[in-house]
Amino acid sequence: SQKIEQNSEALNIQEGKTATLTCNYTNYSPAYLQWYRQDPGRGPVFLLLIRENEKEKRKERLKVTFDTTLKQSLFHITASQPADSATYLCALDPSNYQLIWGAGTKLIIKP
Amino acid sequence: EAEVAQSPRYKITEKSQAVAFWCDPISGHATLYWYRQILGQGPELLVQFQDESVVDDSQLPKDRFSAERLKGVDSTLKIQPAELGDSAMYLCASSLAKTAHGYTFGSGTRLTVV
């Protein structure tokens, strides 16, 4: 069956370090992959989109990579801050279909 | 910055009662989505509209859920009768195009069925 997996365990990172979150998928050939941030009790907020023909995308302290051979995307936050603490969701976009969502990884940045 | 408006923010209802949620998407966004999210899980699509037409409602429990977007702008999601298992966050999102700009979500309605 089609599946998208994110680390279910919370990720604890020391402030100032780089946080790296993983999104793995099977049985898809996604045209796009998106990353969202979600704070408790709020809706997800769109962060970055990366296309299948792009290896890497950057936005300020954020970097996303997309390896269609490994079927994996990595999401990096450099110089992490306590304010970066949230749940991060990845979502696949097989072209012409609905977004398929991961369950999210909770990131905790400790001062 | 433009936002997707949702109301109410919180709703507590007794099982077997009717409940309705409202969503006003970002102006000009033709595509509107209703999602349900259970704590610790990703959002689950209930229904997708393109303008006033339903594009996908394959995951909508049609025996008790209904959704409409009569003029292709704001939308209402209704549950009747509510069941205990419907307790969740109900999220509305809109987008310009399916891909390039991502989805803009509202703050959601937290439904508790007692």
Short mmCIF file of C-alpha atoms in Angstrom, two decimals:
data_model
loop_
_atom_site.label_atom_id
_atom_site.label_comp_id
_atom_site.label_asym_id
_atom_site.label_seq_id
_atom_site.Cartn_x
_atom_site.Cartn_y
_atom_site.Cartn_z
CA SER A 1 0.00 0.00 0.00
CA GLN A 2 1.03 3.59 -0.40
CA LYS A 3 2.77 4.92 2.65
CA ILE A 4 4.55 8.00 3.95
CA GLU A 5 6.59 7.79 7.17
CA GLN A 6 8.01 10.33 9.53
CA ASN A 7 9.81 9.71 12.82
CA SER A 8 7.12 9.18 15.42
CA GLU A 9 9.53 9.84 18.29
CA ALA A 10 10.04 13.45 19.28
CA LEU A 11 13.37 14.93 18.25
CA ASN A 12 15.23 16.82 20.97
CA ILE A 13 17.91 19.24 19.75
CA GLN A 14 20.11 21.71 21.60
CA GLU A 15 19.62 25.34 20.64
CA GLY A 16 22.04 26.46 17.94
CA LYS A 17 22.45 22.99 16.45
CA THR A 18 21.01 21.76 13.16
CA ALA A 19 17.79 19.78 13.37
CA THR A 20 17.21 17.17 10.65
CA LEU A 21 13.82 15.55 10.09
CA THR A 22 13.16 12.64 7.76
CA CYS A 23 10.27 11.81 5.46
CA ASN A 24 10.27 8.42 3.72
CA TYR A 25 7.73 7.15 1.24
CA THR A 26 6.92 4.00 -0.66
CA ASN A 27 4.92 3.22 -3.77
CA TYR A 28 4.69 6.82 -4.93
CA SER A 29 6.22 8.78 -7.74
CA PRO A 30 5.53 12.22 -6.32
CA ALA A 31 5.75 15.26 -8.51
CA TYR A 32 6.13 17.49 -5.47
CA LEU A 33 6.80 17.23 -1.78
CA GLN A 34 5.76 19.85 0.75
CA TRP A 35 6.76 20.61 4.34
CA TYR A 36 4.51 22.27 6.89
CA ARG A 37 4.87 23.43 10.47
CA GLN A 38 2.06 22.87 12.96
CA ASP A 39 1.81 24.39 16.42
CA PRO A 40 -0.48 22.80 19.06
CA GLY A 41 -4.14 23.56 18.42
CA ARG A 42 -3.43 25.37 15.13
CA GLY A 43 -3.60 24.53 11.45
CA PRO A 44 -0.47 23.59 9.49
CA VAL A 45 1.57 26.42 7.96
CA PHE A 46 3.19 25.90 4.57
CA LEU A 47 7.00 26.17 4.63
CA LEU A 48 8.58 24.80 1.47
CA LEU A 49 7.77 22.88 -1.69
CA ILE A 50 10.32 20.91 -3.68
CA ARG A 51 9.78 19.43 -7.12
CA GLU A 52 10.90 15.99 -8.26
CA ASN A 53 13.58 17.47 -10.49
CA GLU A 54 15.04 19.60 -7.68
CA LYS A 55 17.62 18.13 -5.35
CA GLU A 56 17.59 20.92 -2.79
CA LYS A 57 15.58 24.00 -1.80
CA ARG A 58 16.47 26.68 0.74
CA LYS A 59 14.57 29.38 2.59
CA GLU A 60 16.40 31.35 5.25
CA ARG A 61 17.45 28.77 7.90
CA LEU A 62 15.46 25.98 6.26
CA LYS A 63 16.75 23.47 3.73
CA VAL A 64 14.88 20.60 2.09
CA THR A 65 16.40 17.81 0.02
CA PHE A 66 14.53 15.35 -2.17
CA ASP A 67 16.03 12.03 -3.25
CA THR A 68 13.62 10.21 -5.55
CA THR A 69 15.97 7.20 -5.74
CA LEU A 70 16.01 6.73 -1.96
CA LYS A 71 12.36 7.89 -1.79
CA GLN A 72 13.29 10.27 0.97
CA SER A 73 13.18 13.95 1.86
CA LEU A 74 15.24 15.55 4.58
CA PHE A 75 14.23 18.80 6.28
CA HIS A 76 16.97 20.79 8.01
CA ILE A 77 16.73 23.76 10.36
CA THR A 78 20.12 25.36 10.94
CA ALA A 79 20.97 27.47 14.01
CA SER A 80 17.84 26.11 15.69
CA GLN A 81 15.95 28.22 18.22
CA PRO A 82 13.38 27.33 20.90
CA ALA A 83 10.78 29.10 18.73
CA ASP A 84 11.34 26.39 16.09
CA SER A 85 9.76 23.85 18.45
CA ALA A 86 6.65 22.46 16.71
CA THR A 87 5.43 19.44 14.78
CA TYR A 88 6.66 19.27 11.20
CA LEU A 89 4.56 17.50 8.58
CA CYS A 90 5.58 16.35 5.15
CA ALA A 91 3.05 15.82 2.39
CA LEU A 92 3.41 14.19 -1.01
CA ASP A 93 1.72 15.51 -4.09
CA PRO A 94 1.40 12.82 -6.73
CA SER A 95 0.42 15.03 -9.63
CA ASN A 96 -3.31 15.25 -10.30
CA TYR A 97 -4.24 13.75 -6.96
CA GLN A 98 -4.71 14.85 -3.39
CA LEU A 99 -1.90 15.49 -0.91
CA ILE A 100 -0.84 12.44 1.09
CA TRP A 101 0.23 13.43 4.61
CA GLY A 102 2.70 12.03 7.10
CA ALA A 103 1.83 11.96 10.79
CA GLY A 104 4.49 14.54 11.61
CA THR A 105 7.56 14.68 13.82
CA LYS A 106 7.58 16.74 17.00
CA LEU A 107 10.70 18.87 17.28
CA ILE A 108 11.82 20.22 20.65
CA ILE A 109 14.63 22.77 20.78
CA LYS A 110 16.15 23.06 24.23
CA PRO A 111 17.73 26.35 25.36
CA GLU B 1 -1.43 38.65 5.27
CA ALA B 2 -4.61 36.94 4.00
CA GLU B 3 -6.01 34.19 6.18
CA VAL B 4 -8.50 31.35 5.96
CA ALA B 5 -11.26 32.07 8.46
CA GLN B 6 -12.94 29.26 10.36
CA SER B 7 -15.64 29.24 13.01
CA PRO B 8 -16.33 28.26 15.65
CA ARG B 9 -12.91 27.78 17.18
CA TYR B 10 -14.19 25.21 19.65
CA LYS B 11 -17.41 23.20 19.74
CA ILE B 12 -18.73 20.79 22.33
CA THR B 13 -21.81 18.84 21.33
CA GLU B 14 -23.72 15.85 22.56
CA LYS B 15 -23.77 12.70 20.47
CA SER B 16 -26.70 12.46 18.07
CA GLN B 17 -26.87 16.25 17.77
CA ALA B 18 -26.14 18.20 14.60
CA VAL B 19 -23.06 20.41 14.28
CA ALA B 20 -21.84 22.73 11.54
CA PHE B 21 -18.52 24.36 10.74
CA TRP B 22 -17.91 27.35 8.52
CA CYS B 23 -14.92 28.30 6.39
CA ASP B 24 -14.10 31.43 4.39
CA PRO B 25 -11.07 30.81 2.15
CA ILE B 26 -8.59 33.36 0.90
CA SER B 27 -10.17 35.56 -1.75
CA GLY B 28 -9.50 34.19 -5.23
CA HIS B 29 -8.62 30.68 -4.09
CA ALA B 30 -10.73 28.38 -6.23
CA THR B 31 -9.80 25.19 -4.42
CA LEU B 32 -11.10 24.52 -0.92
CA TYR B 33 -10.42 21.50 1.27
CA TRP B 34 -11.94 20.15 4.46
CA TYR B 35 -9.64 17.94 6.54
CA ARG B 36 -10.07 16.04 9.78
CA GLN B 37 -7.06 15.62 12.04
CA ILE B 38 -6.87 13.32 15.03
CA LEU B 39 -4.19 14.13 17.61
CA GLY B 40 -0.86 12.61 16.61
CA GLN B 41 -1.92 11.94 13.02
CA GLY B 42 -1.68 13.77 9.75
CA PRO B 43 -4.68 15.54 8.22
CA GLU B 44 -7.18 13.30 6.44
CA LEU B 45 -9.00 14.78 3.45
CA LEU B 46 -12.77 14.74 3.77
CA VAL B 47 -13.79 16.78 0.72
CA GLN B 48 -12.23 18.94 -1.97
CA PHE B 49 -14.05 21.66 -3.92
CA GLN B 50 -13.05 23.35 -7.14
CA ASP B 51 -15.19 26.49 -7.15
CA GLU B 52 -18.65 25.18 -6.20
CA SER B 53 -18.10 21.64 -7.48
CA VAL B 54 -17.02 18.66 -5.42
CA VAL B 55 -13.81 17.20 -6.86
CA ASP B 56 -13.21 14.48 -4.28
CA ASP B 57 -15.44 13.32 -1.43
CA SER B 58 -14.39 9.69 -1.45
CA GLN B 59 -13.38 9.79 2.25
CA LEU B 60 -16.44 11.70 3.43
CA PRO B 61 -18.81 9.54 5.54
CA LYS B 62 -21.84 10.55 3.54
CA ASP B 63 -24.36 8.92 5.83
CA ARG B 64 -23.70 11.64 8.41
CA PHE B 65 -21.42 14.27 6.85
CA SER B 66 -22.32 16.82 4.21
CA ALA B 67 -20.45 19.74 2.71
CA GLU B 68 -21.42 22.58 0.43
CA ARG B 69 -19.86 25.59 -1.24
CA LEU B 70 -22.88 27.09 -2.91
CA LYS B 71 -21.41 30.22 -4.50
CA GLY B 72 -17.90 28.94 -4.82
CA VAL B 73 -16.66 31.10 -1.95
CA ASP B 74 -17.31 30.11 1.66
CA SER B 75 -18.17 26.59 2.70
CA THR B 76 -20.04 24.69 5.41
CA LEU B 77 -19.34 21.20 6.73
CA LYS B 78 -22.13 19.51 8.67
CA ILE B 79 -22.30 16.41 10.81
CA GLN B 80 -25.67 14.90 11.70
CA PRO B 81 -25.87 12.99 13.93
CA ALA B 82 -22.53 13.47 15.68
CA GLU B 83 -20.84 10.40 17.14
CA LEU B 84 -18.18 10.13 19.84
CA GLY B 85 -15.62 9.10 17.22
CA ASP B 86 -16.08 12.40 15.40
CA SER B 87 -14.12 14.23 18.10
CA ALA B 88 -11.18 15.76 16.24
CA MET B 89 -9.81 18.97 14.75
CA TYR B 90 -11.59 19.99 11.56
CA LEU B 91 -9.38 22.04 9.28
CA CYS B 92 -10.24 24.06 6.22
CA ALA B 93 -7.60 24.95 3.65
CA SER B 94 -7.53 26.76 0.33
CA SER B 95 -5.10 27.05 -2.53
CA LEU B 96 -4.62 28.98 -5.76
CA ALA B 97 -3.26 26.07 -7.68
CA LYS B 98 -2.69 22.57 -6.49
CA THR B 99 1.04 22.63 -6.31
CA ALA B 100 3.28 25.62 -6.45
CA HIS B 101 2.10 27.67 -3.48
CA GLY B 102 1.12 25.09 -0.92
CA TYR B 103 -2.10 25.15 1.03
CA THR B 104 -3.19 27.87 3.45
CA PHE B 105 -4.97 26.43 6.47
CA GLY B 106 -7.35 28.02 8.90
CA SER B 107 -6.91 27.64 12.65
CA GLY B 108 -9.42 24.82 12.72
CA THR B 109 -12.43 23.86 14.81
CA ARG B 110 -11.79 21.58 17.76
CA LEU B 111 -14.86 19.36 18.07
CA THR B 112 -15.59 17.39 21.21
CA VAL B 113 -18.55 15.02 21.17
CA VAL B 114 -19.77 13.97 24.61
#
